[in-house]
C-alpha positions as a printed Julia matrix, in Angstrom:
483×3 Matrix{Float64}:
 -27.88   -5.02  -32.94
 -31.66   -4.74  -32.76
 -33.33   -3.97  -29.44
 -35.39   -7.18  -29.61
 -32.15   -9.2   -29.85
 -30.74   -7.52  -26.77
 -33.98   -8.21  -24.88
 -34.13  -11.9   -25.79
 -35.42  -14.03  -22.86
 -35.87  -10.93  -20.66
 -39.3   -10.41  -19.07
 -40.81   -7.13  -20.32
 -43.71   -5.57  -18.44
 -44.44   -2.84  -21.0
 -42.8    -1.21  -23.99
 -43.13    2.24  -25.58
 -40.42    1.77  -28.19
 -40.11   -0.11  -31.46
 -38.26   -3.36  -30.7
 -36.8    -3.28  -34.22
 -34.78   -0.19  -33.25
 -31.1    -0.56  -34.07
 -28.88   -0.11  -30.98
 -25.35    1.2   -31.32
 -24.15    0.31  -27.8
 -25.46   -0.4   -24.3
 -24.76    2.0   -21.41
 -25.68    2.06  -17.74
 -23.74    5.28  -17.01
 -25.59    8.26  -18.5
 -22.32   10.18  -18.8
 -21.08    7.67  -21.39
 -24.2     7.71  -23.57
 -23.8     8.57  -27.25
 -26.38    8.92  -30.04
 -27.99    5.59  -30.87
 -27.28    3.96  -27.5
 -29.55    1.99  -25.18
 -29.51    3.29  -21.6
 -30.22    0.86  -18.74
 -31.31    2.67  -15.58
 -29.99    0.66  -12.63
 -30.84    1.47   -9.03
 -27.55    1.77   -7.13
 -26.64    2.5    -3.52
 -25.33    6.01   -4.07
 -27.45    6.99   -7.08
 -30.51    5.77   -8.95
 -30.12    5.47  -12.7
 -33.77    6.42  -13.14
 -32.85    9.98  -12.14
 -30.58   10.21  -15.2
 -32.98    9.0   -17.87
 -33.55   12.57  -19.04
 -29.81   13.18  -19.37
 -29.38    9.94  -21.33
 -32.12   10.92  -23.75
 -30.63   14.39  -24.2
 -27.32   12.76  -25.1
 -28.98   10.69  -27.82
 -30.18    7.45  -26.24
 -32.84    5.95  -28.52
 -34.32    3.68  -25.86
 -34.27    3.15  -22.11
 -34.61   -0.05  -20.09
 -35.92    0.75  -16.63
 -38.36   -0.23  -13.91
 -40.59    2.83  -14.29
 -40.83    5.79  -16.66
 -43.04    8.8   -17.37
 -45.17    9.33  -20.45
 -43.47    9.99  -23.74
 -40.25    8.2   -22.84
 -39.1     5.45  -25.25
 -38.88    2.96  -22.42
 -38.91   -0.79  -22.0
 -40.2    -1.57  -18.51
 -38.7    -4.6   -16.74
 -39.2    -5.96  -13.2
 -35.49   -5.71  -12.32
 -33.2    -3.42  -14.3
 -30.03   -4.73  -12.68
 -30.88   -8.31  -13.67
 -31.89   -7.06  -17.12
 -28.48   -5.38  -17.55
 -26.74   -8.71  -16.95
 -29.02  -10.51  -19.4
 -28.61   -7.75  -21.99
 -24.83   -8.0   -21.6
 -24.97  -11.76  -22.21
 -27.05  -11.17  -25.35
 -24.88   -8.29  -26.55
 -21.7   -10.37  -26.47
 -23.23  -13.71  -27.49
 -22.92  -15.43  -24.1
 -19.12  -15.64  -24.35
 -18.68  -17.53  -21.06
 -20.14  -20.58  -22.83
 -17.01  -20.63  -24.97
 -14.83  -20.93  -21.86
 -14.35  -23.43  -19.07
 -15.46  -21.21  -16.18
 -13.96  -21.57  -12.7
 -15.21  -19.39   -9.83
 -13.62  -18.98   -6.39
 -15.49  -17.37   -3.51
 -14.65  -16.86    0.17
 -13.55  -14.11    2.54
  -9.82  -14.83    2.29
  -7.62  -16.65   -0.18
  -9.52  -15.92   -3.39
  -6.7   -14.04   -5.1
  -3.97  -16.54   -4.29
  -6.17  -19.54   -5.07
  -7.2   -18.2    -8.48
  -3.57  -17.39   -9.31
  -2.49  -20.91   -8.34
  -5.25  -22.46  -10.45
  -4.19  -20.27  -13.36
  -0.57  -21.36  -13.0
  -1.47  -25.06  -12.85
  -3.62  -24.71  -15.99
  -0.82  -22.81  -17.78
   1.59  -25.64  -16.96
  -0.86  -27.95  -18.74
  -0.6   -25.81  -21.87
  -3.92  -23.97  -21.61
  -4.35  -20.29  -22.37
  -6.1   -18.87  -19.33
  -8.03  -15.72  -18.53
  -8.05  -14.45  -14.94
 -10.36  -11.98  -13.19
  -9.5   -10.82   -9.71
  -8.65   -8.21   -7.11
  -5.07   -7.65   -8.23
  -5.53   -7.67  -11.97
  -7.33   -9.21  -14.91
  -5.35  -11.29  -17.39
  -6.07  -12.41  -20.93
  -3.3   -14.93  -21.33
  -0.26  -12.78  -20.58
  -2.0    -9.46  -21.31
  -2.69   -7.44  -18.16
  -6.04   -5.65  -18.0
  -6.5    -3.1   -15.15
  -9.24   -3.82  -12.62
 -11.33   -1.58  -10.36
 -13.2    -4.15   -8.27
 -12.92   -7.86   -7.45
 -15.74   -8.77   -9.83
 -16.53   -6.22  -12.59
 -20.06   -5.01  -13.34
 -21.99   -7.47  -15.5
 -21.52   -5.54  -18.76
 -17.73   -5.18  -18.36
 -17.56   -8.8   -17.24
 -19.27  -10.12  -20.39
 -17.08   -7.87  -22.55
 -14.02   -9.33  -20.81
 -15.22  -12.89  -21.4
 -15.65  -12.06  -25.09
 -12.1   -10.68  -25.3
 -10.77  -13.82  -23.62
 -12.61  -16.19  -25.91
 -11.68  -14.2   -29.03
  -8.03  -14.25  -27.9
  -8.05  -18.05  -27.74
  -8.43  -18.57  -24.0
  -9.87  -21.98  -23.15
 -10.36  -21.34  -19.42
 -11.33  -18.41  -17.21
 -10.66  -18.5   -13.49
 -12.21  -15.68  -11.5
 -12.77  -14.4    -8.0
 -16.5   -14.26   -7.34
 -17.29  -11.77   -4.59
 -20.39  -11.93   -2.43
 -21.38   -8.51   -3.79
 -21.26   -9.81   -7.36
 -23.52  -12.73   -6.48
 -26.1   -10.56   -4.73
 -25.95   -7.78   -7.32
 -26.33  -10.1   -10.34
 -22.92   -9.26  -11.81
 -22.35  -12.95  -12.6
 -25.95  -13.6   -13.63
 -26.03  -15.7   -16.78
 -22.61  -17.25  -16.13
 -22.47  -21.01  -15.69
 -19.41  -22.36  -13.92
 -17.92  -25.76  -14.56
 -16.33  -25.59  -11.08
 -16.92  -23.32   -8.09
 -14.7   -23.26   -4.99
 -15.25  -22.0    -1.43
 -12.21  -21.04    0.66
 -13.61  -19.79    3.99
 -16.02  -17.42    5.69
 -14.94  -14.85    8.3
 -16.27  -11.45    9.3
 -16.21   -8.86    6.53
 -18.63   -6.77    4.45
 -21.3    -6.64    7.16
 -21.94   -3.04    6.14
 -23.5    -4.59    3.03
 -24.79   -8.01    4.12
 -25.76   -6.98    7.7
 -25.48  -10.53    9.12
 -22.97  -13.36    8.78
 -25.72  -15.72    7.65
 -26.74  -13.38    4.84
 -23.06  -13.12    3.9
 -22.78  -16.92    3.85
 -25.95  -17.32    1.79
 -24.57  -14.87   -0.76
 -21.48  -17.02   -1.24
 -23.55  -20.22   -1.27
 -25.38  -18.9    -4.35
 -22.29  -19.75   -6.43
 -22.94  -23.46   -5.82
 -26.32  -23.23   -7.51
 -24.54  -22.02  -10.67
 -21.95  -24.83  -11.02
 -21.57  -28.32  -12.43
 -19.29  -29.23   -9.52
 -18.17  -27.58   -6.29
 -15.08  -27.58   -4.08
 -15.58  -26.88   -0.36
 -13.14  -26.27    2.5
 -14.24  -28.87    5.03
 -12.28  -27.13    7.82
 -14.44  -24.02    7.72
 -17.19  -23.66   10.35
 -19.91  -23.23    7.71
 -18.8   -26.13    5.5
 -21.81  -28.29    6.36
 -24.21  -25.47    5.48
 -22.39  -24.76    2.22
 -22.58  -28.44    1.28
 -26.27  -28.6     2.23
 -27.14  -25.56    0.11
 -25.15  -26.69   -2.94
 -27.2   -28.04   -5.84
 -24.15  -29.69   -7.42
 -21.88  -32.54   -6.27
 -18.97  -31.23   -4.23
 -15.4   -32.3    -3.56
 -14.02  -31.43   -0.12
 -10.52  -30.56    1.05
  -9.0   -30.31    4.52
  -5.78  -29.83    6.45
  -7.25  -31.64    9.47
  -9.82  -34.25    8.45
  -9.09  -37.57    6.74
 -12.74  -37.72    5.67
 -12.08  -35.01    3.05
 -11.67  -36.02   -0.58
  -8.31  -34.19   -0.65
  -6.23  -33.73    2.49
  -2.84  -32.39    3.54
  -0.56  -34.42    5.79
   2.93  -33.92    7.23
   2.63  -30.13    6.94
   5.86  -28.2     7.39
   5.73  -24.4     7.67
   8.73  -22.16    7.14
   9.73  -18.61    6.32
  10.32  -19.58    2.67
   7.05  -21.42    2.16
   5.16  -24.62    2.95
   5.59  -28.31    2.28
   3.06  -31.11    2.72
   1.8   -34.38    1.3
  -1.47  -34.1    -0.63
  -3.56  -37.26   -0.53
  -6.68  -38.23   -2.47
  -8.24  -41.47   -3.63
  -6.22  -41.43   -6.82
  -2.86  -41.09   -5.15
  -0.5   -38.84   -3.21
   2.01  -36.16   -4.12
   4.58  -34.11   -2.25
   3.79  -30.42   -2.53
   6.19  -27.51   -2.08
   4.88  -23.96   -2.41
   7.01  -20.85   -1.95
   4.38  -18.85   -0.07
   4.58  -18.96    3.76
   1.7   -19.58    6.15
  -0.79  -22.33    7.01
  -3.33  -20.51    4.85
  -1.06  -21.24    1.89
  -1.67  -24.96    2.46
  -5.42  -24.33    2.34
  -5.11  -22.2    -0.81
  -2.96  -24.85   -2.48
  -5.48  -27.58   -1.61
  -8.33  -25.48   -3.0
  -6.44  -24.95   -6.26
  -5.51  -28.62   -6.49
  -9.09  -29.74   -5.81
 -10.39  -27.52   -8.6
  -7.82  -28.87  -11.04
  -8.42  -32.47   -9.98
 -12.09  -31.88  -10.72
 -11.07  -30.72  -14.19
  -9.16  -33.95  -14.78
  -5.59  -32.84  -14.02
  -3.58  -35.41  -12.05
  -2.42  -34.78   -8.5
   1.2   -35.23   -9.65
   0.82  -32.53  -12.33
  -0.81  -30.19   -9.8
   2.09  -30.67   -7.39
   4.68  -30.17  -10.13
   3.08  -26.85  -11.13
   2.92  -25.63   -7.53
   6.63  -26.26   -7.07
   7.37  -23.51   -9.6
   4.38  -21.28   -8.79
   5.12  -17.73   -7.69
   3.43  -15.69   -5.01
   0.88  -12.92   -5.4
   1.71   -9.24   -5.09
   0.57   -7.91   -1.72
   0.1   -11.33   -0.13
   2.9   -12.06    2.36
   5.13  -10.13   -0.05
   8.7    -9.57    1.07
   9.96   -6.04    0.32
  13.67   -5.91   -0.62
  15.53   -3.86    2.02
  19.08   -5.27    2.3
  18.81   -5.1     6.1
  18.98   -7.58    8.97
  15.21   -7.32    9.48
  12.25   -8.13    7.23
   9.43   -6.01    5.78
   6.28   -7.77    4.59
   3.27   -6.33    2.77
  -0.04   -8.15    3.15
  -3.61   -7.35    2.1
  -5.03   -8.41    5.5
  -7.99   -6.08    6.02
 -10.36   -8.26    8.06
  -9.96  -10.0    11.44
  -9.18  -13.43   10.01
  -6.62  -11.99    7.59
  -4.85  -10.15   10.42
  -4.82  -13.31   12.51
  -3.49  -15.46    9.66
  -0.6   -13.25    8.61
   0.52  -12.41   12.17
   0.43  -16.06   13.24
   2.44  -16.95   10.16
   5.06  -14.3    10.92
   5.08  -15.28   14.6
   6.14  -18.74   13.45
   9.39  -17.64   11.83
  10.29  -14.21   13.25
  13.59  -14.29   15.18
  12.92  -10.87   16.67
   9.81   -8.79   17.28
   6.68   -8.72   15.15
   5.77   -5.09   14.4
   2.22   -4.76   13.07
   1.17   -1.65   11.15
  -2.46   -1.45   10.09
  -5.67    0.54    9.81
  -9.22   -0.05    8.58
 -11.04    1.13    5.48
 -13.69    3.81    5.76
 -17.31    3.37    4.66
 -17.06   -0.33    5.46
 -18.0    -2.65    8.32
 -17.25   -0.73   11.53
 -17.78   -3.73   13.82
 -14.58   -5.43   12.64
 -12.34   -2.49   13.61
 -11.98   -3.17   17.37
 -11.68   -6.9    16.63
  -8.73   -6.24   14.32
  -7.17   -4.01   16.95
  -7.51   -6.67   19.64
  -6.05   -9.41   17.42
  -3.07   -7.29   16.44
  -2.37   -6.45   20.08
  -2.54  -10.15   21.02
  -0.33  -11.44   18.22
   2.24   -8.65   17.64
   4.98   -7.31   19.9
   4.48   -3.72   18.77
   1.49   -2.1    17.06
   1.27    1.02   14.92
  -2.3     2.08   14.15
  -2.61    4.25   11.07
  -4.89    5.19    8.2
  -5.89    2.81    5.41
  -8.42    4.01    2.81
 -10.53    6.42    4.87
 -12.77    7.16    1.88
 -15.42    9.6     3.12
 -14.88    9.01    6.86
 -12.62   11.02    9.14
  -9.41    8.99    9.57
  -9.14    9.88   13.25
 -12.63    8.49   13.91
 -11.65    5.18   12.29
  -8.55    4.98   14.47
 -10.66    5.51   17.59
 -12.86    2.56   16.59
  -9.75    0.37   16.25
  -8.34    1.53   19.59
 -11.53    0.44   21.38
 -10.27   -3.1    20.99
  -6.77   -2.26   22.24
  -7.61   -0.8    25.66
  -6.08   -3.77   27.47
  -3.09   -4.13   25.13
   0.03   -5.41   26.86
   2.26   -4.27   23.99
   3.21   -0.74   22.87
   0.62    0.9    20.63
   1.56    3.99   18.63
  -1.06    5.99   16.73
   0.16    7.86   13.64
  -2.6     8.86   11.24
  -0.37    9.65    8.27
   0.48    6.26    6.75
   3.81    7.36    5.24
   4.95    8.7     8.6
   3.75    5.52   10.27
   5.78    3.34    7.9
   8.86    5.5     8.47
   8.3     5.15   12.22
   8.12    1.35   11.93
  11.38    1.32    9.98
  12.98    3.58   12.6
  12.0     1.08   15.29
  13.24   -2.04   13.5
  16.03   -4.09   15.02
  17.9    -7.22   13.96
  15.55  -10.16   13.39
  12.36   -8.08   13.53
   9.56   -8.52   11.0
   7.49   -5.46   10.08
   4.08   -6.39    8.68
   2.36   -3.64    6.68
  -1.26   -4.78    6.6
  -4.3    -3.64    4.65
  -3.05   -2.13    1.4
  -1.49   -5.19   -0.2
  -1.4    -4.8    -3.97
  -3.0    -1.34   -3.88
  -0.87    1.58   -5.02
  -3.18    4.35   -3.85
  -4.97    5.77   -0.83
  -8.6     6.71   -1.33
  -9.76    9.9     0.4
 -13.13   11.52   -0.39
 -13.52    9.65   -3.71
 -10.0    10.59   -4.87
  -7.25    7.96   -5.21
  -3.9     9.49   -4.29
  -0.7     7.63   -5.27
   0.62    5.51   -2.41
   2.75    2.43   -3.02
   4.2     1.02    0.18
   7.09   -0.52   -1.76
   8.08    2.96   -2.93
   7.69    4.4     0.57
  10.08    1.77    1.95
  12.53    2.28   -0.93
  12.43    6.07   -0.49
  13.12    5.68    3.23
  16.31    3.71    2.6
  17.4     5.99   -0.25
  17.03    8.99    2.06
  18.91    7.32    4.92
  21.67    6.21    2.57
  22.3     9.81    1.46
  22.42   10.93    5.09
  25.13    8.43    6.01
């Protein structure tokens, strides 16, 4: 592909390279550059791609797209290299998202489950669906590993191209606030965008809740139609900022376009009546918790917007399965229950513990930590909520990343000073899980929070194997041999 084709519709401040130059491939990581490649120097948070221009050229890059460059460098100067990377990716792959019906879901909690439910409803209608999310990416039934909720723009466009080439008609994806701010979804037009909720998270990046909200609101300037949770505190602001018509859903307000009535919550799932102008349908979903009602409504609203009937939505949800790491029951063959949940922010902790509180016959034992190099202000809040909602708390390590695990635990414990329940502190997560299992009695529910679908623990940039399902299984295998 010629350089001028890759740069189509991209503002260029200056150029010191022949735009007819043939480009083999596009790279934004200098380590991956090969002879004939174009290198895009993106300013990141940890490193600045401009510092690696020399390395890219030594490895054979024939041109560089950047915001500034010294003399003699075959550079194309652009105002914003990150935005340019997204536009180049769209050009490189022929704007593949235009070949798909694009559905984006944003919000602090519920994105993964909501996207999976949408995918399952669409599959029941006979569509081949691509999915992009925290747990995994899917091209139809093919599983594609994922590193982050929303991939970098270049990988994202490549994934869209694979989906379209494989015959997918729809793509449903989680759209993180980071991806909206960092232009990862730049150039993507969504037929439908959905907002689940906004609670405290990612303030290490956004700094304020309003900036966090505005990041998510950006999705609704990129859609034909929107879907908004009317029960959320920022719903009015989200609706006011949207540049597209929006459908609303609610578990509390009859004024919503889609509402849930006669809600019944149980250990095996939820049941309710979904009502909209076009009719009503009884919904049964095998995922416990009030938040499951909200996620189901969000998925139904999206699919209603796409022209699927409320009856077909309800029929698909009756056979829909849960999501790994979201209120996931771990097989134990005991008289108590072990759940794994991805709850890693205050609202997530509150939701899962309230859900468990609703059906637990014995004690609720909460095991949790907080991730390092992330919003520190949420740590004591999570500690306080766990102490208020659980009968026994075990504070342990999550993904400490580059922070000292013990320092993270101390931040959590600041919110548990007045705890009226036992609080044990065990830094080693495996030991902590074993301790929880040692404590368990008939009817208890152990909730392992924070890791969810993850099968690793990240320490100083290294991901060590850690699957909580295996830890629980190993515990029982060991105890069985000792009997």
